[in-house]
Short mmCIF file of C-alpha atoms in Angstrom, two decimals:
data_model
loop_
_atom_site.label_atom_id
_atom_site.label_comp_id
_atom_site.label_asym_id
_atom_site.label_seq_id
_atom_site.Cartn_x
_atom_site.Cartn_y
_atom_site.Cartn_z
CA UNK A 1 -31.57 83.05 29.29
CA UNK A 2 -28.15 80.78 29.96
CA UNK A 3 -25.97 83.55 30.55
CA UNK A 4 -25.84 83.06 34.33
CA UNK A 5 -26.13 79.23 34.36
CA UNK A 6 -22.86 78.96 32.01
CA UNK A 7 -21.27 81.75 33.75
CA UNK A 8 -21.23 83.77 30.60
CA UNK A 9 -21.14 87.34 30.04
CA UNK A 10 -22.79 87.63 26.47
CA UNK A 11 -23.78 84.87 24.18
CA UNK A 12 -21.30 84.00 22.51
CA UNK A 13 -23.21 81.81 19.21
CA UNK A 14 -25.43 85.03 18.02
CA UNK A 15 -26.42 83.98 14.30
CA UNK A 16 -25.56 87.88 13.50
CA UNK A 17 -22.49 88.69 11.69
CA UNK A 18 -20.32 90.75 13.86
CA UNK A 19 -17.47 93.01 13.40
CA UNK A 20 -16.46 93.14 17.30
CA UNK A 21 -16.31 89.08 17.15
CA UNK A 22 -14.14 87.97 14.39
CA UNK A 23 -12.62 84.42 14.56
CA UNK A 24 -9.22 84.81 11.98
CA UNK A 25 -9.25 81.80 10.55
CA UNK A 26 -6.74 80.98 7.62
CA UNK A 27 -9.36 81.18 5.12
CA UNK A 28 -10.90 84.11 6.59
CA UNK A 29 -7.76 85.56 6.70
CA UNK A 30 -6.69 84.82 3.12
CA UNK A 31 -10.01 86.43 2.44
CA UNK A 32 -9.43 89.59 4.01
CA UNK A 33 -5.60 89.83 2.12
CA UNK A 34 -7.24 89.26 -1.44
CA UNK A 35 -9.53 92.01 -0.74
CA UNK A 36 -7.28 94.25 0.87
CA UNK A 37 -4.81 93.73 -2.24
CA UNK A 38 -7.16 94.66 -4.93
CA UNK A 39 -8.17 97.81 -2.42
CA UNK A 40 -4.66 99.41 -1.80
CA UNK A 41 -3.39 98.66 -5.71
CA UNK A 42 -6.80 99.81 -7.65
CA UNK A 43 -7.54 96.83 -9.04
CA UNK A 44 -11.56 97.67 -10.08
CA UNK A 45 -13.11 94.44 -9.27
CA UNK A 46 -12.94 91.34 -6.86
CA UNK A 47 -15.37 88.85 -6.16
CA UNK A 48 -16.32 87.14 -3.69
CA UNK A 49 -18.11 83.80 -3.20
CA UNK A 50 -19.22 80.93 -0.70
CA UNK A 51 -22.60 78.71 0.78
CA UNK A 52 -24.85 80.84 3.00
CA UNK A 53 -23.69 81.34 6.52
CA UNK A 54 -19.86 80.79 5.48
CA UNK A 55 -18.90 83.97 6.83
CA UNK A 56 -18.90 86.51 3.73
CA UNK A 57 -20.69 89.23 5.79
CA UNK A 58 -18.57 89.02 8.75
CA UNK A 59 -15.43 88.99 6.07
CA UNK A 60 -16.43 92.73 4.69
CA UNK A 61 -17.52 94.04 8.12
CA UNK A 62 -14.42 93.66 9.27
CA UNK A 63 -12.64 94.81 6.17
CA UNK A 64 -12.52 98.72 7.31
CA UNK A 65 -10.29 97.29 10.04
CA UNK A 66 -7.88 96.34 8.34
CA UNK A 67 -7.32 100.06 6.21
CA UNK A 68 -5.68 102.91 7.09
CA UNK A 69 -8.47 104.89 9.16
CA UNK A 70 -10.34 107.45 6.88
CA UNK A 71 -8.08 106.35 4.04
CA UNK A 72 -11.29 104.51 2.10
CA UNK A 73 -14.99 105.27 1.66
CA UNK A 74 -16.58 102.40 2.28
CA UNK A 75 -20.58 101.57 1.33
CA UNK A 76 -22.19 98.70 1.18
CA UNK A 77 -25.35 97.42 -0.80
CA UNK A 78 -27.36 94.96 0.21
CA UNK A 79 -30.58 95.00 -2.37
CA UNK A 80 -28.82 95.22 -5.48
CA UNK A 81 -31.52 93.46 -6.92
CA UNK A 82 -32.78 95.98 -9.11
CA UNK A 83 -33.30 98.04 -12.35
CA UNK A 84 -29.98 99.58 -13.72
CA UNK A 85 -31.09 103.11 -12.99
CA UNK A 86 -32.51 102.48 -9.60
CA UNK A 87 -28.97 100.60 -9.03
CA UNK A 88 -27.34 103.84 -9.69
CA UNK A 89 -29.58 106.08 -6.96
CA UNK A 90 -28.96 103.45 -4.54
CA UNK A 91 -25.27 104.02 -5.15
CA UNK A 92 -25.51 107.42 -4.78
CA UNK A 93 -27.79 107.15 -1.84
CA UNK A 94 -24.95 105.27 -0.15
CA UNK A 95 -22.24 108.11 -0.88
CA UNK A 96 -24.35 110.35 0.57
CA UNK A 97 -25.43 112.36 -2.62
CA UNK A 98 -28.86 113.43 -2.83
CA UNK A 99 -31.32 111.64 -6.08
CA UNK A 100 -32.57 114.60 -7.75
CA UNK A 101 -32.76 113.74 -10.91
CA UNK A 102 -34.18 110.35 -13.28
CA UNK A 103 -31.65 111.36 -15.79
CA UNK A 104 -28.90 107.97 -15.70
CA UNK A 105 -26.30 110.76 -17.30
CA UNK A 106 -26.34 112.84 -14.65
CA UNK A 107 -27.01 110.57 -11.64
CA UNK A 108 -23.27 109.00 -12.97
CA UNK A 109 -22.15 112.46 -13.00
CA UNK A 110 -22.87 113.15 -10.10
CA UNK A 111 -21.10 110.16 -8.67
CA UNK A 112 -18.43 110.88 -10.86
CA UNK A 113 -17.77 114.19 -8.75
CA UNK A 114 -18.08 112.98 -5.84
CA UNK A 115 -15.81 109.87 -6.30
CA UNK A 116 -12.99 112.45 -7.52
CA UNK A 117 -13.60 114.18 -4.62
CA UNK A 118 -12.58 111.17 -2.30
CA UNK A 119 -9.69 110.36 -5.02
CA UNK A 120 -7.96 113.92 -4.76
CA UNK A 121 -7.51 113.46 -0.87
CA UNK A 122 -5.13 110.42 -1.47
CA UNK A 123 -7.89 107.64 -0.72
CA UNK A 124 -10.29 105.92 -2.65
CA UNK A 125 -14.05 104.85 -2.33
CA UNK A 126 -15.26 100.94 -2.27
CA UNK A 127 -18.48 99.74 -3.24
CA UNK A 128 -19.54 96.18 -1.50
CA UNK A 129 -22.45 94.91 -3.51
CA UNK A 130 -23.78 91.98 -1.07
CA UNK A 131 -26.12 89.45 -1.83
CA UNK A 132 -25.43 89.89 -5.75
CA UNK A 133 -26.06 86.67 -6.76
CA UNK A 134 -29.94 87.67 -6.78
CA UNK A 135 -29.62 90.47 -9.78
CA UNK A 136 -31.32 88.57 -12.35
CA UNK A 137 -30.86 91.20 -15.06
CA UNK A 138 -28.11 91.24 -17.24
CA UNK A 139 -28.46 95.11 -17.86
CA UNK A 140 -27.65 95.62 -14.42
CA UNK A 141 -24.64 93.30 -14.08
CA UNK A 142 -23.91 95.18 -16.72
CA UNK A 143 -24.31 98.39 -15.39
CA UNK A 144 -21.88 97.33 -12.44
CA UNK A 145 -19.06 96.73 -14.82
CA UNK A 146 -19.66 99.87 -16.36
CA UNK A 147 -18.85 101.80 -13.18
CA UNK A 148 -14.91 100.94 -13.85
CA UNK A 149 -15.62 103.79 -16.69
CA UNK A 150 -15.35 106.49 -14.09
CA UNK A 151 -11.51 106.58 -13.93
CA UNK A 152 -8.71 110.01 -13.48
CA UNK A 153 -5.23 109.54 -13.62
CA UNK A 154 -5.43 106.05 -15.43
CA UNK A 155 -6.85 104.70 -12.31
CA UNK A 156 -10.55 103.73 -11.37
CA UNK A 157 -11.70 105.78 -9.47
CA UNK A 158 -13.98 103.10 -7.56
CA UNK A 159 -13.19 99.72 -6.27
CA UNK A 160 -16.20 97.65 -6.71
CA UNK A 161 -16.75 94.44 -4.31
CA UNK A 162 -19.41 91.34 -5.61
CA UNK A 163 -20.25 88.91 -3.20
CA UNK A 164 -22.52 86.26 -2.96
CA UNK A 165 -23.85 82.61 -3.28
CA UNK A 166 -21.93 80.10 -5.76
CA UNK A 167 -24.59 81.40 -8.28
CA UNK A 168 -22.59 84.27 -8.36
CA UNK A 169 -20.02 82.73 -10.46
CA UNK A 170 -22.33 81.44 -13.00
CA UNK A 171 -24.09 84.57 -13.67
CA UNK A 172 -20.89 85.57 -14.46
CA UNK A 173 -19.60 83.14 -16.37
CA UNK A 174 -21.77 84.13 -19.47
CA UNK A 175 -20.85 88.05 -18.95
CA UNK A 176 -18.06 87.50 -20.84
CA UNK A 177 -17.36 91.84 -20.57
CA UNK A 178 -17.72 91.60 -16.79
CA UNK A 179 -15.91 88.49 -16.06
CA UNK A 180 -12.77 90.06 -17.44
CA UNK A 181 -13.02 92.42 -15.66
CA UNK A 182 -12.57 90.77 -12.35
CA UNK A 183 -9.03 90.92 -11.04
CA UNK A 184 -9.96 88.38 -8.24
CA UNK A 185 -11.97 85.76 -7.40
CA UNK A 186 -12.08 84.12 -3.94
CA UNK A 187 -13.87 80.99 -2.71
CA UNK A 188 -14.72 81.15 0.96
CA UNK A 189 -14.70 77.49 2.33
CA UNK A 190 -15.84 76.05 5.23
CA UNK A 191 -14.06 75.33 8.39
CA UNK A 192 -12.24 71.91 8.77
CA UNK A 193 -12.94 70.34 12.69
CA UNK A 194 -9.34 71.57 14.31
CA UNK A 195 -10.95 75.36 13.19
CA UNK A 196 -14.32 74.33 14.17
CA UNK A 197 -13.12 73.74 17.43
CA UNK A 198 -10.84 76.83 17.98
CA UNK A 199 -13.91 79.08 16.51
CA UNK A 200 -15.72 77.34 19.40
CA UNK A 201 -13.16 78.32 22.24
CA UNK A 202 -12.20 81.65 20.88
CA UNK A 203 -15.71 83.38 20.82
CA UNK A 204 -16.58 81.44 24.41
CA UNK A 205 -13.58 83.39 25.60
CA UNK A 206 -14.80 86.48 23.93
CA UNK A 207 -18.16 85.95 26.23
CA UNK A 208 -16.57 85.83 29.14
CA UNK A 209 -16.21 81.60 29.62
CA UNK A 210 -13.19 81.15 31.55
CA UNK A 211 -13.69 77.39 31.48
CA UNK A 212 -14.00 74.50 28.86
CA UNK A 213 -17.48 73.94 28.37
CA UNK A 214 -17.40 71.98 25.15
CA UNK A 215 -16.17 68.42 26.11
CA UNK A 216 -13.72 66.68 23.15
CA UNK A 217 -16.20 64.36 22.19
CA UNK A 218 -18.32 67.01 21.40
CA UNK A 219 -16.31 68.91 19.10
CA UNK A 220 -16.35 65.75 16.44
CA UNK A 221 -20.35 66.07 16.61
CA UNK A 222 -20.29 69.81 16.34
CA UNK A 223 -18.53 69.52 12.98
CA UNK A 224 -20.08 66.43 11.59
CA UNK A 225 -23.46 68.38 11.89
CA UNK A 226 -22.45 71.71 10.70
CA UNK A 227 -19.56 70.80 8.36
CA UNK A 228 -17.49 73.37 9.50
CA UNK A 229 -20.42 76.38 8.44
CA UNK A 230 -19.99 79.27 10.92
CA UNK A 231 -23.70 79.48 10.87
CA UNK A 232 -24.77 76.22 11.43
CA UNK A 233 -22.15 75.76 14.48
CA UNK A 234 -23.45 79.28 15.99
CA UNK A 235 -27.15 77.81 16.12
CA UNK A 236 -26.00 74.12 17.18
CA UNK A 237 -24.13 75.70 19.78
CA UNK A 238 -26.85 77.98 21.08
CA UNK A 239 -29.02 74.98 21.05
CA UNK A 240 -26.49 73.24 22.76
CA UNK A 241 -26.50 75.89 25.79
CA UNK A 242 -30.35 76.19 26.12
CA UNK A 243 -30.52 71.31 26.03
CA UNK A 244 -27.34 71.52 28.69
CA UNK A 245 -28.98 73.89 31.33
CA UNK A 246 -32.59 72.50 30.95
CA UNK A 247 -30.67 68.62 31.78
CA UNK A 248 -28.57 70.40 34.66
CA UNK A 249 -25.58 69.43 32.92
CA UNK A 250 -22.09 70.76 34.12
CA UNK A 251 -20.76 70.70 30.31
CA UNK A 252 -21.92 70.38 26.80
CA UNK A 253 -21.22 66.55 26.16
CA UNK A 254 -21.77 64.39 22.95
CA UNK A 255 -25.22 63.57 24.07
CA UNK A 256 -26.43 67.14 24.53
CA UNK A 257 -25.47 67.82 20.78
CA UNK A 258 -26.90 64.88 19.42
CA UNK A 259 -30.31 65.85 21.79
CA UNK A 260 -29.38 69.60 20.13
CA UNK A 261 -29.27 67.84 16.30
CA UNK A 262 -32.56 66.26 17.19
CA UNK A 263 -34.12 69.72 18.23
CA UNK A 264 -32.78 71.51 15.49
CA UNK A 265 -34.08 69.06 12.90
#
């Protein structure tokens, strides 16, 4: 709807996560070398925590990148909200192996041979289990840490992946079985305003903007509101576009945001 009026070639604030627009930050970044650590050196199980819109999601999409191509099997859940068995087909269901039996027994069997499969061509398989801080039952937090059974060589044989909400880490904290197991824990935090700002520039460049349309009085504004959350500064900004080119304005100035606060609010 802006595109043309900004002189933009895609919109740069889309509220999607998105593996073809990744701002580096050094958080992200440290992130991305935690994970990629417990990957390469078989570690069996990292977490991975932080508010909603934080950029989590955008962290593992962008993971593969970062591994040697075809090296890894990666799958990723995102309703892991369920019964222990059901957890298990949707597992398999990921790895491609067909559900044809209710046995539990077998349907780990059967993702025990196909795991070895991946582990005898010199890679390894990862399991991202997003959104995990809504599995309410212990049994199948339980059943997660009971995954690092499937080992050969004195090496799991899957690297499993939690990541989720700050509740996360309290659910847990009383799993005393699965919390040792975890070989690393990461807290995602927020932007500060100097990487607010450069997140701002870097994916208007990465739409095209060959211009600063963000004044500096803005930036302060853009950060007080969305405390450095990638989210939040996404749909500010958007905002932002759609105030500025219904006022005819040239740039996106401190009173546009604050008119773009109002909206949003």
């Amino acid at each position: 709807m802006y595109l043309d009026y900004w002189e933009l070639r895609e919109p740069p604030f889309l509220n999607v996560p998105s593996h073809e627009i990744f701002f580096e930050s050094p958080q992200h970044q440290e992130a991305i070398n935690r994970l990629l650590y417990v990957i390469n050196h078989r570690k069996g199980v990292a977490m991975l925590t932080g508010e909603v819109g934080c950029g989590k999601t955008t962290v593992i999409r962008n993971l593969s990148s970062y591994l040697p191509s075809g090296r890894f099997e990666i799958r990723m859940l995102s309703n892991p909200a369920v019964s222990a068995v059901d957890l298990i087909r949707g597992i398999l269901i990921q790895f491609g192996i067909p559900v044809k039996s209710t046995s539990k027994s077998v349907l780990l069997e059967e993702l025990r041979r196909k795991l070895e499969t991946y582990a005898a061509h010199n890679g390894g398989a990862v399991l991202v289990v997003d959104e995990a801080h809504v599995i309410n039952s212990k049994s199948t937090l339980d059943e997660l840490r009971m995954l690092l059974n499937l080992q050969a060589d004195n090496r799991f044989l899957l690297t499993l992946i939690m990541v989720g909400q700050p509740l996360l880490l309290k659910k847990v904290e009383i799993l005393q079985a699965l919390k040792e197991r975890i070989s690393m824990k990461y807290h995602l935090p927020p932007l500060n305003e100097e990487d607010t700002n450069q997140y701002i520039q870097y994916r208007l460049k990465q739409a095209g903007s060959e211009r600063a349309i963000f004044s500096g009085e803005s930036i302060p504004l853009v950060y007080e509101y969305s405390h450095g959350v990638p989210l939040r500064i996404n749909n500010l900004c958007d905002r932002c576009f759609l105030i500025g080119m219904m006022n005819k304005k040239q740039s996106v100035d401190a009173e546009t945001v604050k008119q773009a606060v109002a909206d949003l609010e």
